[in-house]
């Protein structure tokens, strides 16, 4: 039994899909006006783990993701400029060029982080007919109104608008937000745009004909339209980062259920934010961390995935370089331990396999507790069982964790073997657990040079200096190995 927290009911409960044979899952995709930052990617990593775990326990999953390439304004409350236009202006490109470039960049980041591509990926600009169909019915049934050229959803028509959080009554009144212009067309403060024809920015690049005039869809209608196009009238799980809960997901529910006349989605899964010490990581702040930047600084993107998996998705996570460095060391040690296991031609101990798989699942079944899942991995490494069984379990868990554990361990083994097999290839320095540290390496090389020059006093001095740093050198044919003690 898998327990999952549902933001709509504010409770953890047993997850049961609507149809026993398939889980219908929808994820809000990126707004492709800039690179994804590693905060966005925290959400996508955790959603990827959820999808993979559902498959692990035996469900078929159909997962759909939109690409927001129109209609998402700089304020989630339908105010400001279209983010895509802003990106195009920033880079002197067309909106379509910007969309293509950053969609490709997003999936490249996902590839590096072992985030599986959803079964269906749909750009918002491909589904205009679907939005028009929904909005037409909402107009016919009185849930939507036209004002000042735009079409709005009338939130006062709903018995319950706030699904995820209770807001104060005064929030419902039409009001002015700090720093943004009041939209006088709205009857109620939280009414939202379904279709824009009038915008402060007349140079909106992408426009389509509609019964309400030439214009473009609002951001929220995209997710309802794309979800219904590919997953039909009901949905098992809808995911996104916590900032999407209001207004985006709240509005998706309002318009979808008013259109359908029945409940739409059962489970709402929200990933808490990745924060820096000075607050939430956000694109609008200008400076933000990307996967490419991590790579430029020498980090393996999968070490960032490991960092994310060490924490629960419903707790906000603080990013510091020190925290990431700690995760890097732990990840490398884990790989070194796996590299030391001996694959052999013996059978897997099925009883032990089942026992430890159950431990892994106990953690993951508890609202996707990935840190418990990783603890189960360490338990396997410590357990008294044959290496073949350990390797089989690691392989199994990694179909969910996505850390390339066996592949990385094989690479480390190959590196170590190459050092022993080819001493003539020069003096090689590697660490026992795959850690890379240019300063340590330079000192070890300097010590070797000193020895070669018969300057044994200097060689000993360097050895002592490293020892003081907690580093032990092991001389091997053709080079040296080092490890932290
Ligand atoms: P966007 O590209 O801005 O539409 O956001 C893409 C996804 O990232 C959405 O699911 C957001 O909720 C999520 N998100 C935004 N900021 C963060 C953050 N700092 N930490 C985690 N997820 C985030
Ligand atoms: Zn969405």
GROMACS .gro file of C-alpha atoms and ligand atoms in nm:
model
  509
    1UNK     CA    1   0.000   0.000   0.000
    2UNK     CA    2   0.136   0.333  -0.102
    3UNK     CA    3   0.056   0.639   0.107
    4UNK     CA    4   0.075   0.979  -0.054
    5UNK     CA    5   0.005   1.324   0.084
    6UNK     CA    6  -0.275   1.503  -0.097
    7UNK     CA    7  -0.263   1.884  -0.078
    8UNK     CA    8  -0.634   1.900  -0.161
    9UNK     CA    9  -0.739   1.704   0.150
   10UNK     CA   10  -0.436   1.806   0.360
   11UNK     CA   11  -0.391   1.439   0.449
   12UNK     CA   12  -0.174   1.142   0.376
   13UNK     CA   13  -0.387   0.856   0.245
   14UNK     CA   14  -0.358   0.531   0.056
   15UNK     CA   15  -0.311   0.601  -0.311
   16UNK     CA   16  -0.573   0.428  -0.526
   17UNK     CA   17  -0.605   0.521  -0.894
   18UNK     CA   18  -0.944   0.569  -1.058
   19UNK     CA   19  -0.881   0.284  -1.299
   20UNK     CA   20  -0.693  -0.017  -1.163
   21UNK     CA   21  -0.479  -0.065  -1.473
   22UNK     CA   22  -0.347   0.287  -1.527
   23UNK     CA   23  -0.235   0.595  -1.338
   24UNK     CA   24  -0.307   0.920  -1.519
   25UNK     CA   25  -0.050   1.175  -1.417
   26UNK     CA   26  -0.016   1.538  -1.522
   27UNK     CA   27   0.277   1.768  -1.452
   28UNK     CA   28   0.298   2.141  -1.506
   29UNK     CA   29   0.589   2.187  -1.741
   30UNK     CA   30   0.839   2.471  -1.770
   31UNK     CA   31   0.775   2.820  -1.898
   32UNK     CA   32   1.037   2.820  -2.171
   33UNK     CA   33   1.159   3.180  -2.163
   34UNK     CA   34   1.482   3.101  -1.982
   35UNK     CA   35   1.687   2.811  -1.849
   36UNK     CA   36   1.535   2.602  -1.573
   37UNK     CA   37   1.706   2.669  -1.241
   38UNK     CA   38   1.800   2.389  -1.006
   39UNK     CA   39   1.496   2.478  -0.791
   40UNK     CA   40   1.260   2.405  -1.083
   41UNK     CA   41   1.457   2.089  -1.138
   42UNK     CA   42   1.412   1.980  -0.777
   43UNK     CA   43   1.039   1.964  -0.854
   44UNK     CA   44   1.098   1.767  -1.174
   45UNK     CA   45   1.340   1.525  -1.002
   46UNK     CA   46   1.089   1.445  -0.728
   47UNK     CA   47   0.803   1.409  -0.978
   48UNK     CA   48   1.025   1.176  -1.180
   49UNK     CA   49   1.083   0.963  -0.870
   50UNK     CA   50   0.707   0.952  -0.812
   51UNK     CA   51   0.643   0.834  -1.168
   52UNK     CA   52   0.920   0.575  -1.149
   53UNK     CA   53   0.801   0.446  -0.814
   54UNK     CA   54   0.445   0.407  -0.942
   55UNK     CA   55   0.585   0.197  -1.225
   56UNK     CA   56   0.805   0.007  -0.975
   57UNK     CA   57   0.503  -0.105  -0.774
   58UNK     CA   58   0.341  -0.230  -1.094
   59UNK     CA   59   0.118   0.047  -1.228
   60UNK     CA   60   0.106   0.150  -1.588
   61UNK     CA   61   0.151   0.525  -1.593
   62UNK     CA   62   0.055   0.772  -1.860
   63UNK     CA   63   0.224   1.099  -1.784
   64UNK     CA   64   0.155   1.423  -1.965
   65UNK     CA   65   0.346   1.751  -1.941
   66UNK     CA   66   0.277   2.086  -2.103
   67UNK     CA   67   0.535   2.331  -2.228
   68UNK     CA   68   0.422   2.685  -2.148
   69UNK     CA   69   0.513   2.882  -2.458
   70UNK     CA   70   0.238   3.145  -2.440
   71UNK     CA   71   0.015   3.323  -2.190
   72UNK     CA   72   0.217   3.307  -1.867
   73UNK     CA   73   0.248   3.667  -1.755
   74UNK     CA   74   0.518   3.796  -1.523
   75UNK     CA   75   0.269   3.798  -1.238
   76UNK     CA   76   0.076   3.473  -1.185
   77UNK     CA   77  -0.231   3.694  -1.131
   78UNK     CA   78  -0.255   3.778  -1.504
   79UNK     CA   79  -0.069   4.104  -1.477
   80UNK     CA   80   0.247   4.220  -1.644
   81UNK     CA   81   0.405   4.111  -1.965
   82UNK     CA   82   0.402   3.767  -2.130
   83UNK     CA   83   0.719   3.595  -2.006
   84UNK     CA   84   0.790   3.461  -2.356
   85UNK     CA   85   0.789   3.812  -2.503
   86UNK     CA   86   1.019   3.927  -2.229
   87UNK     CA   87   1.261   3.644  -2.318
   88UNK     CA   88   1.241   3.722  -2.689
   89UNK     CA   89   1.313   4.090  -2.628
   90UNK     CA   90   1.603   4.007  -2.395
   91UNK     CA   91   1.770   3.793  -2.660
   92UNK     CA   92   1.658   3.970  -2.979
   93UNK     CA   93   1.492   3.653  -3.107
   94UNK     CA   94   1.140   3.553  -3.200
   95UNK     CA   95   0.913   3.395  -2.941
   96UNK     CA   96   0.918   3.065  -3.131
   97UNK     CA   97   1.298   3.063  -3.142
   98UNK     CA   98   1.310   3.129  -2.769
   99UNK     CA   99   1.056   2.854  -2.702
  100UNK     CA  100   1.248   2.598  -2.909
  101UNK     CA  101   1.584   2.687  -2.760
  102UNK     CA  102   1.474   2.668  -2.396
  103UNK     CA  103   1.257   2.360  -2.449
  104UNK     CA  104   1.563   2.179  -2.586
  105UNK     CA  105   1.776   2.314  -2.300
  106UNK     CA  106   1.517   2.189  -2.048
  107UNK     CA  107   1.518   1.835  -2.183
  108UNK     CA  108   1.897   1.837  -2.199
  109UNK     CA  109   1.904   1.925  -1.828
  110UNK     CA  110   1.651   1.649  -1.763
  111UNK     CA  111   1.868   1.400  -1.951
  112UNK     CA  112   2.169   1.490  -1.736
  113UNK     CA  113   1.961   1.448  -1.421
  114UNK     CA  114   1.809   1.116  -1.533
  115UNK     CA  115   1.462   1.269  -1.544
  116UNK     CA  116   1.256   1.058  -1.782
  117UNK     CA  117   1.071   1.242  -2.057
  118UNK     CA  118   0.694   1.219  -1.993
  119UNK     CA  119   0.494   1.001  -2.233
  120UNK     CA  120   0.332   1.310  -2.383
  121UNK     CA  121   0.491   1.655  -2.401
  122UNK     CA  122   0.261   1.916  -2.547
  123UNK     CA  123   0.339   2.282  -2.617
  124UNK     CA  124   0.053   2.509  -2.513
  125UNK     CA  125   0.043   2.671  -2.859
  126UNK     CA  126  -0.065   2.336  -3.014
  127UNK     CA  127  -0.400   2.311  -2.836
  128UNK     CA  128  -0.586   2.635  -2.907
  129UNK     CA  129  -0.900   2.447  -3.023
  130UNK     CA  130  -0.921   2.262  -2.692
  131UNK     CA  131  -0.908   2.587  -2.492
  132UNK     CA  132  -1.171   2.749  -2.713
  133UNK     CA  133  -1.401   2.450  -2.658
  134UNK     CA  134  -1.370   2.473  -2.280
  135UNK     CA  135  -1.408   2.850  -2.269
  136UNK     CA  136  -1.714   2.838  -2.500
  137UNK     CA  137  -1.893   2.604  -2.262
  138UNK     CA  138  -1.794   2.814  -1.961
  139UNK     CA  139  -1.944   3.117  -2.139
  140UNK     CA  140  -2.263   2.924  -2.220
  141UNK     CA  141  -2.306   2.806  -1.862
  142UNK     CA  142  -2.237   3.146  -1.707
  143UNK     CA  143  -1.904   3.063  -1.543
  144UNK     CA  144  -1.721   3.303  -1.771
  145UNK     CA  145  -1.782   3.661  -1.880
  146UNK     CA  146  -1.637   3.904  -2.128
  147UNK     CA  147  -1.507   4.238  -2.007
  148UNK     CA  148  -1.283   4.492  -2.173
  149UNK     CA  149  -1.220   4.246  -2.455
  150UNK     CA  150  -1.086   3.963  -2.238
  151UNK     CA  151  -1.272   3.655  -2.118
  152UNK     CA  152  -1.261   3.598  -1.741
  153UNK     CA  153  -1.360   3.311  -1.515
  154UNK     CA  154  -1.611   3.425  -1.252
  155UNK     CA  155  -1.488   3.281  -0.923
  156UNK     CA  156  -1.800   3.402  -0.737
  157UNK     CA  157  -1.998   3.131  -0.918
  158UNK     CA  158  -1.820   2.862  -0.717
  159UNK     CA  159  -1.925   2.727  -0.381
  160UNK     CA  160  -1.565   2.666  -0.290
  161UNK     CA  161  -1.285   2.836  -0.475
  162UNK     CA  162  -0.989   2.797  -0.238
  163UNK     CA  163  -0.903   2.430  -0.237
  164UNK     CA  164  -0.550   2.428  -0.102
  165UNK     CA  165  -0.554   2.710   0.148
  166UNK     CA  166  -0.820   2.914   0.316
  167UNK     CA  167  -0.795   3.281   0.228
  168UNK     CA  168  -0.952   3.572   0.410
  169UNK     CA  169  -1.279   3.717   0.283
  170UNK     CA  170  -1.121   4.052   0.203
  171UNK     CA  171  -0.896   3.880  -0.049
  172UNK     CA  172  -1.205   3.816  -0.257
  173UNK     CA  173  -1.272   4.185  -0.311
  174UNK     CA  174  -1.129   4.351  -0.615
  175UNK     CA  175  -0.810   4.507  -0.490
  176UNK     CA  176  -0.486   4.656  -0.595
  177UNK     CA  177  -0.167   4.461  -0.560
  178UNK     CA  178   0.142   4.647  -0.474
  179UNK     CA  179   0.336   4.761  -0.777
  180UNK     CA  180   0.092   4.629  -1.038
  181UNK     CA  181  -0.198   4.794  -1.206
  182UNK     CA  182  -0.548   4.696  -1.100
  183UNK     CA  183  -0.746   4.514  -1.370
  184UNK     CA  184  -1.081   4.695  -1.354
  185UNK     CA  185  -1.244   4.438  -1.581
  186UNK     CA  186  -1.246   4.175  -1.309
  187UNK     CA  187  -1.569   4.137  -1.114
  188UNK     CA  188  -1.390   3.962  -0.828
  189UNK     CA  189  -1.032   3.995  -0.727
  190UNK     CA  190  -0.942   3.634  -0.801
  191UNK     CA  191  -1.121   3.612  -1.136
  192UNK     CA  192  -0.867   3.510  -1.393
  193UNK     CA  193  -0.822   3.545  -1.765
  194UNK     CA  194  -0.920   3.253  -1.986
  195UNK     CA  195  -0.862   3.439  -2.313
  196UNK     CA  196  -0.680   3.765  -2.372
  197UNK     CA  197  -0.765   3.992  -2.660
  198UNK     CA  198  -0.657   4.314  -2.495
  199UNK     CA  199  -0.328   4.338  -2.325
  200UNK     CA  200  -0.111   4.626  -2.232
  201UNK     CA  201   0.136   4.477  -2.476
  202UNK     CA  202  -0.012   4.509  -2.820
  203UNK     CA  203   0.293   4.346  -2.978
  204UNK     CA  204   0.203   3.997  -2.848
  205UNK     CA  205   0.370   3.778  -3.110
  206UNK     CA  206   0.138   3.478  -3.116
  207UNK     CA  207  -0.236   3.534  -3.170
  208UNK     CA  208  -0.525   3.316  -3.279
  209UNK     CA  209  -0.879   3.378  -3.392
  210UNK     CA  210  -1.152   3.296  -3.140
  211UNK     CA  211  -1.526   3.366  -3.086
  212UNK     CA  212  -1.413   3.655  -2.862
  213UNK     CA  213  -1.167   3.809  -3.104
  214UNK     CA  214  -0.806   3.759  -3.203
  215UNK     CA  215  -0.596   3.685  -2.896
  216UNK     CA  216  -0.422   3.419  -2.691
  217UNK     CA  217  -0.504   3.186  -2.401
  218UNK     CA  218  -0.439   3.250  -2.034
  219UNK     CA  219  -0.182   3.033  -1.858
  220UNK     CA  220  -0.422   2.827  -1.643
  221UNK     CA  221  -0.650   2.707  -1.925
  222UNK     CA  222  -0.349   2.547  -2.093
  223UNK     CA  223  -0.306   2.280  -1.831
  224UNK     CA  224  -0.678   2.193  -1.818
  225UNK     CA  225  -0.698   2.173  -2.199
  226UNK     CA  226  -0.382   1.967  -2.245
  227UNK     CA  227  -0.466   1.732  -1.960
  228UNK     CA  228  -0.819   1.663  -2.093
  229UNK     CA  229  -0.693   1.623  -2.450
  230UNK     CA  230  -0.456   1.341  -2.352
  231UNK     CA  231  -0.597   1.199  -2.029
  232UNK     CA  232  -0.970   1.249  -2.063
  233UNK     CA  233  -1.215   1.379  -1.805
  234UNK     CA  234  -1.045   1.249  -1.494
  235UNK     CA  235  -0.698   1.261  -1.355
  236UNK     CA  236  -0.529   1.061  -1.077
  237UNK     CA  237  -0.231   1.281  -0.989
  238UNK     CA  238  -0.150   1.640  -1.073
  239UNK     CA  239   0.197   1.764  -0.974
  240UNK     CA  240   0.385   2.090  -0.955
  241UNK     CA  241   0.596   2.304  -0.728
  242UNK     CA  242   0.421   2.451  -0.424
  243UNK     CA  243   0.403   2.800  -0.578
  244UNK     CA  244   0.168   2.649  -0.840
  245UNK     CA  245  -0.097   2.561  -0.579
  246UNK     CA  246  -0.230   2.914  -0.582
  247UNK     CA  247  -0.343   3.064  -0.810
  248UNK     CA  248  -0.249   2.822  -1.092
  249UNK     CA  249  -0.382   2.489  -0.967
  250UNK     CA  250  -0.671   2.652  -0.783
  251UNK     CA  251  -0.779   2.806  -1.114
  252UNK     CA  252  -0.724   2.482  -1.304
  253UNK     CA  253  -0.966   2.308  -1.068
  254UNK     CA  254  -1.220   2.592  -1.089
  255UNK     CA  255  -1.239   2.592  -1.467
  256UNK     CA  256  -1.203   2.214  -1.521
  257UNK     CA  257  -1.473   2.112  -1.273
  258UNK     CA  258  -1.710   2.387  -1.389
  259UNK     CA  259  -1.659   2.267  -1.745
  260UNK     CA  260  -1.693   1.897  -1.669
  261UNK     CA  261  -1.964   1.921  -1.405
  262UNK     CA  262  -1.782   1.670  -1.185
  263UNK     CA  263  -1.465   1.616  -0.987
  264UNK     CA  264  -1.155   1.626  -1.200
  265UNK     CA  265  -0.836   1.530  -1.019
  266UNK     CA  266  -0.802   1.319  -0.703
  267UNK     CA  267  -0.444   1.376  -0.588
  268UNK     CA  268  -0.248   1.698  -0.580
  269UNK     CA  269   0.122   1.652  -0.515
  270UNK     CA  270   0.326   1.965  -0.449
  271UNK     CA  271   0.701   1.979  -0.412
  272UNK     CA  272   0.833   2.234  -0.164
  273UNK     CA  273   1.088   2.485  -0.279
  274UNK     CA  274   1.458   2.482  -0.304
  275UNK     CA  275   1.572   2.795  -0.124
  276UNK     CA  276   1.899   2.974  -0.091
  277UNK     CA  277   2.000   3.138   0.234
  278UNK     CA  278   1.840   3.460   0.112
  279UNK     CA  279   1.511   3.308   0.003
  280UNK     CA  280   1.343   3.120  -0.279
  281UNK     CA  281   1.543   3.055  -0.592
  282UNK     CA  282   1.367   3.233  -0.876
  283UNK     CA  283   1.431   3.326  -1.236
  284UNK     CA  284   1.301   3.678  -1.194
  285UNK     CA  285   1.576   3.747  -0.937
  286UNK     CA  286   1.819   3.741  -1.231
  287UNK     CA  287   2.102   3.531  -1.087
  288UNK     CA  288   2.008   3.167  -1.062
  289UNK     CA  289   2.180   2.833  -1.064
  290UNK     CA  290   2.154   2.607  -1.366
  291UNK     CA  291   2.273   2.255  -1.436
  292UNK     CA  292   2.533   2.395  -1.678
  293UNK     CA  293   2.672   2.615  -1.403
  294UNK     CA  294   2.702   2.314  -1.171
  295UNK     CA  295   2.890   2.132  -1.446
  296UNK     CA  296   3.118   2.428  -1.509
  297UNK     CA  297   3.208   2.417  -1.142
  298UNK     CA  298   3.294   2.048  -1.175
  299UNK     CA  299   2.982   1.896  -1.021
  300UNK     CA  300   2.824   1.580  -1.157
  301UNK     CA  301   2.452   1.665  -1.212
  302UNK     CA  302   2.362   1.330  -1.056
  303UNK     CA  303   2.526   1.442  -0.731
  304UNK     CA  304   2.261   1.717  -0.728
  305UNK     CA  305   1.992   1.452  -0.783
  306UNK     CA  306   2.138   1.259  -0.488
  307UNK     CA  307   2.131   1.582  -0.282
  308UNK     CA  308   1.758   1.621  -0.359
  309UNK     CA  309   1.678   1.259  -0.278
  310UNK     CA  310   1.836   1.290   0.066
  311UNK     CA  311   1.544   1.515   0.169
  312UNK     CA  312   1.171   1.469   0.170
  313UNK     CA  313   0.987   1.647  -0.111
  314UNK     CA  314   0.744   1.807   0.134
  315UNK     CA  315   1.017   1.990   0.322
  316UNK     CA  316   1.181   2.297   0.179
  317UNK     CA  317   1.546   2.239   0.103
  318UNK     CA  318   1.825   2.489   0.153
  319UNK     CA  319   2.089   2.499  -0.114
  320UNK     CA  320   2.443   2.593  -0.012
  321UNK     CA  321   2.765   2.490  -0.181
  322UNK     CA  322   2.868   2.324   0.145
  323UNK     CA  323   2.550   2.114   0.149
  324UNK     CA  324   2.608   2.013  -0.211
  325UNK     CA  325   2.974   1.927  -0.136
  326UNK     CA  326   2.861   1.699   0.146
  327UNK     CA  327   2.622   1.525  -0.092
  328UNK     CA  328   2.904   1.485  -0.347
  329UNK     CA  329   3.128   1.312  -0.092
  330UNK     CA  330   2.845   1.083   0.022
  331UNK     CA  331   2.753   0.996  -0.339
  332UNK     CA  332   3.114   0.916  -0.431
  333UNK     CA  333   3.160   0.700  -0.121
  334UNK     CA  334   2.843   0.513  -0.207
  335UNK     CA  335   2.971   0.445  -0.557
  336UNK     CA  336   3.309   0.331  -0.423
  337UNK     CA  337   3.137   0.084  -0.191
  338UNK     CA  338   2.936  -0.053  -0.483
  339UNK     CA  339   3.250  -0.071  -0.700
  340UNK     CA  340   3.411  -0.293  -0.436
  341UNK     CA  341   3.135  -0.556  -0.472
  342UNK     CA  342   3.232  -0.861  -0.673
  343UNK     CA  343   2.993  -0.964  -0.950
  344UNK     CA  344   2.990  -1.345  -0.978
  345UNK     CA  345   2.809  -1.614  -1.162
  346UNK     CA  346   2.597  -1.723  -0.866
  347UNK     CA  347   2.225  -1.706  -0.805
  348UNK     CA  348   2.051  -1.422  -0.625
  349UNK     CA  349   1.936  -1.510  -0.273
  350UNK     CA  350   1.564  -1.454  -0.329
  351UNK     CA  351   1.466  -1.444   0.039
  352UNK     CA  352   1.725  -1.174   0.114
  353UNK     CA  353   1.629  -0.987  -0.202
  354UNK     CA  354   1.263  -0.980  -0.100
  355UNK     CA  355   1.342  -0.877   0.257
  356UNK     CA  356   1.550  -0.576   0.153
  357UNK     CA  357   1.322  -0.478  -0.131
  358UNK     CA  358   1.042  -0.466   0.127
  359UNK     CA  359   1.257  -0.231   0.340
  360UNK     CA  360   1.308  -0.001   0.043
  361UNK     CA  361   0.938  -0.005  -0.037
  362UNK     CA  362   0.842   0.062   0.325
  363UNK     CA  363   1.022   0.395   0.303
  364UNK     CA  364   0.899   0.484  -0.043
  365UNK     CA  365   0.540   0.378   0.034
  366UNK     CA  366   0.542   0.632   0.314
  367UNK     CA  367   0.474   0.941   0.103
  368UNK     CA  368   0.780   0.880  -0.113
  369UNK     CA  369   1.037   0.897   0.162
  370UNK     CA  370   1.346   0.894  -0.059
  371UNK     CA  371   1.590   0.940   0.227
  372UNK     CA  372   1.452   0.615   0.377
  373UNK     CA  373   1.494   0.462   0.033
  374UNK     CA  374   1.861   0.562   0.036
  375UNK     CA  375   1.899   0.427   0.391
  376UNK     CA  376   1.770   0.094   0.260
  377UNK     CA  377   2.049   0.108   0.003
  378UNK     CA  378   2.313   0.152   0.277
  379UNK     CA  379   2.149  -0.134   0.470
  380UNK     CA  380   2.198  -0.358   0.168
  381UNK     CA  381   2.566  -0.266   0.151
  382UNK     CA  382   2.612  -0.346   0.521
  383UNK     CA  383   2.405  -0.665   0.517
  384UNK     CA  384   2.541  -1.018   0.534
  385UNK     CA  385   2.449  -1.145   0.190
  386UNK     CA  386   2.631  -1.231  -0.130
  387UNK     CA  387   2.752  -0.952  -0.353
  388UNK     CA  388   2.538  -1.079  -0.639
  389UNK     CA  389   2.224  -1.026  -0.433
  390UNK     CA  390   2.348  -0.684  -0.323
  391UNK     CA  391   2.409  -0.582  -0.684
  392UNK     CA  392   2.066  -0.706  -0.788
  393UNK     CA  393   1.902  -0.502  -0.512
  394UNK     CA  394   2.100  -0.189  -0.598
  395UNK     CA  395   2.002  -0.230  -0.962
  396UNK     CA  396   1.639  -0.266  -0.861
  397UNK     CA  397   1.630   0.040  -0.629
  398UNK     CA  398   1.812   0.249  -0.887
  399UNK     CA  399   1.531   0.207  -1.140
  400UNK     CA  400   1.350   0.448  -0.905
  401UNK     CA  401   1.634   0.655  -0.762
  402UNK     CA  402   1.796   0.712  -1.103
  403UNK     CA  403   2.151   0.760  -0.972
  404UNK     CA  404   2.335   0.545  -1.230
  405UNK     CA  405   2.488   0.354  -0.941
  406UNK     CA  406   2.602   0.042  -1.127
  407UNK     CA  407   2.724   0.242  -1.427
  408UNK     CA  408   2.929   0.479  -1.210
  409UNK     CA  409   3.067   0.188  -1.007
  410UNK     CA  410   3.174   0.011  -1.328
  411UNK     CA  411   3.343   0.331  -1.448
  412UNK     CA  412   3.532   0.362  -1.120
  413UNK     CA  413   3.640  -0.002  -1.140
  414UNK     CA  414   3.759   0.048  -1.498
  415UNK     CA  415   3.959   0.355  -1.394
  416UNK     CA  416   4.123   0.163  -1.110
  417UNK     CA  417   4.197  -0.133  -1.336
  418UNK     CA  418   4.351   0.091  -1.601
  419UNK     CA  419   4.584   0.240  -1.343
  420UNK     CA  420   4.712  -0.102  -1.238
  421UNK     CA  421   4.726  -0.243  -1.590
  422UNK     CA  422   4.911   0.044  -1.753
  423UNK     CA  423   5.178   0.177  -1.521
  424UNK     CA  424   5.375   0.286  -1.825
  425UNK     CA  425   5.101   0.533  -1.915
  426UNK     CA  426   5.257   0.777  -1.669
  427UNK     CA  427   5.207   0.855  -1.303
  428UNK     CA  428   4.832   0.840  -1.235
  429UNK     CA  429   4.668   0.963  -0.919
  430UNK     CA  430   4.318   0.854  -0.828
  431UNK     CA  431   4.122   0.837  -0.507
  432UNK     CA  432   3.991   0.512  -0.367
  433UNK     CA  433   3.633   0.636  -0.380
  434UNK     CA  434   3.635   0.833  -0.702
  435UNK     CA  435   3.657   1.173  -0.534
  436UNK     CA  436   3.839   1.432  -0.741
  437UNK     CA  437   4.046   1.697  -0.568
  438UNK     CA  438   4.297   1.889  -0.778
  439UNK     CA  439   4.491   2.021  -0.476
  440UNK     CA  440   4.539   1.678  -0.322
  441UNK     CA  441   4.641   1.541  -0.658
  442UNK     CA  442   4.898   1.817  -0.709
  443UNK     CA  443   5.055   1.748  -0.369
  444UNK     CA  444   5.078   1.376  -0.441
  445UNK     CA  445   5.245   1.448  -0.774
  446UNK     CA  446   5.488   1.689  -0.604
  447UNK     CA  447   5.575   1.414  -0.356
  448UNK     CA  448   5.644   1.170  -0.639
  449UNK     CA  449   5.867   1.427  -0.808
  450UNK     CA  450   6.055   1.481  -0.480
  451UNK     CA  451   6.107   1.106  -0.442
  452UNK     CA  452   6.233   1.083  -0.799
  453UNK     CA  453   6.482   1.362  -0.722
  454UNK     CA  454   6.582   1.170  -0.406
  455UNK     CA  455   6.461   1.460  -0.192
  456UNK     CA  456   6.313   1.227   0.068
  457UNK     CA  457   6.280   1.495   0.332
  458UNK     CA  458   6.047   1.693   0.104
  459UNK     CA  459   5.856   1.375   0.010
  460UNK     CA  460   5.800   1.298   0.378
  461UNK     CA  461   5.700   1.656   0.448
  462UNK     CA  462   5.428   1.638   0.182
  463UNK     CA  463   5.309   1.301   0.310
  464UNK     CA  464   5.279   1.453   0.661
  465UNK     CA  465   5.100   1.759   0.526
  466UNK     CA  466   4.842   1.537   0.358
  467UNK     CA  467   4.812   1.323   0.669
  468UNK     CA  468   4.736   1.636   0.868
  469UNK     CA  469   4.450   1.695   0.623
  470UNK     CA  470   4.324   1.344   0.691
  471UNK     CA  471   4.451   1.198   0.366
  472UNK     CA  472   4.639   0.872   0.332
  473UNK     CA  473   4.851   0.789   0.025
  474UNK     CA  474   4.876   0.434  -0.104
  475UNK     CA  475   5.160   0.377  -0.351
  476UNK     CA  476   5.060   0.151  -0.640
  477UNK     CA  477   5.238   0.048  -0.959
  478UNK     CA  478   5.247   0.344  -1.195
  479UNK     CA  479   5.094   0.594  -0.957
  480UNK     CA  480   4.925   0.650  -0.626
  481UNK     CA  481   4.583   0.620  -0.470
  482UNK     CA  482   4.453   0.830  -0.187
  483UNK     CA  483   4.169   0.814   0.057
  484UNK     CA  484   4.026   1.014   0.341
  485UNK     CA  485   4.078   0.850   0.679
  486LIG     P1  486   0.808   2.761  -1.429
  486LIG     O1  487   0.906   2.725  -1.538
  486LIG     O2  488   0.837   2.893  -1.364
  486LIG     O3  489   0.666   2.753  -1.477
  486LIG     O4  490   0.827   2.655  -1.312
  486LIG     C1  491   0.845   2.519  -1.336
  486LIG     C2  492   0.824   2.437  -1.208
  486LIG     O5  493   0.920   2.468  -1.107
  486LIG     C3  494   0.687   2.460  -1.144
  486LIG     O6  495   0.635   2.334  -1.104
  486LIG     C4  496   0.719   2.546  -1.023
  486LIG     O7  497   0.624   2.528  -0.922
  486LIG     C5  498   0.855   2.490  -0.983
  486LIG     N1  499   0.939   2.581  -0.903
  486LIG     C6  500   0.958   2.714  -0.919
  486LIG     N2  501   1.048   2.763  -0.831
  486LIG     C7  502   1.089   2.656  -0.755
  486LIG     C8  503   1.183   2.639  -0.646
  486LIG     N3  504   1.255   2.740  -0.598
  486LIG     N4  505   1.198   2.515  -0.594
  486LIG     C9  506   1.127   2.410  -0.643
  486LIG     N5  507   1.039   2.419  -0.746
  486LIG    C10  508   1.020   2.540  -0.802
  487LIG    ZN1  509  -0.009   2.388  -1.500
   0.00000   0.00000   0.00000
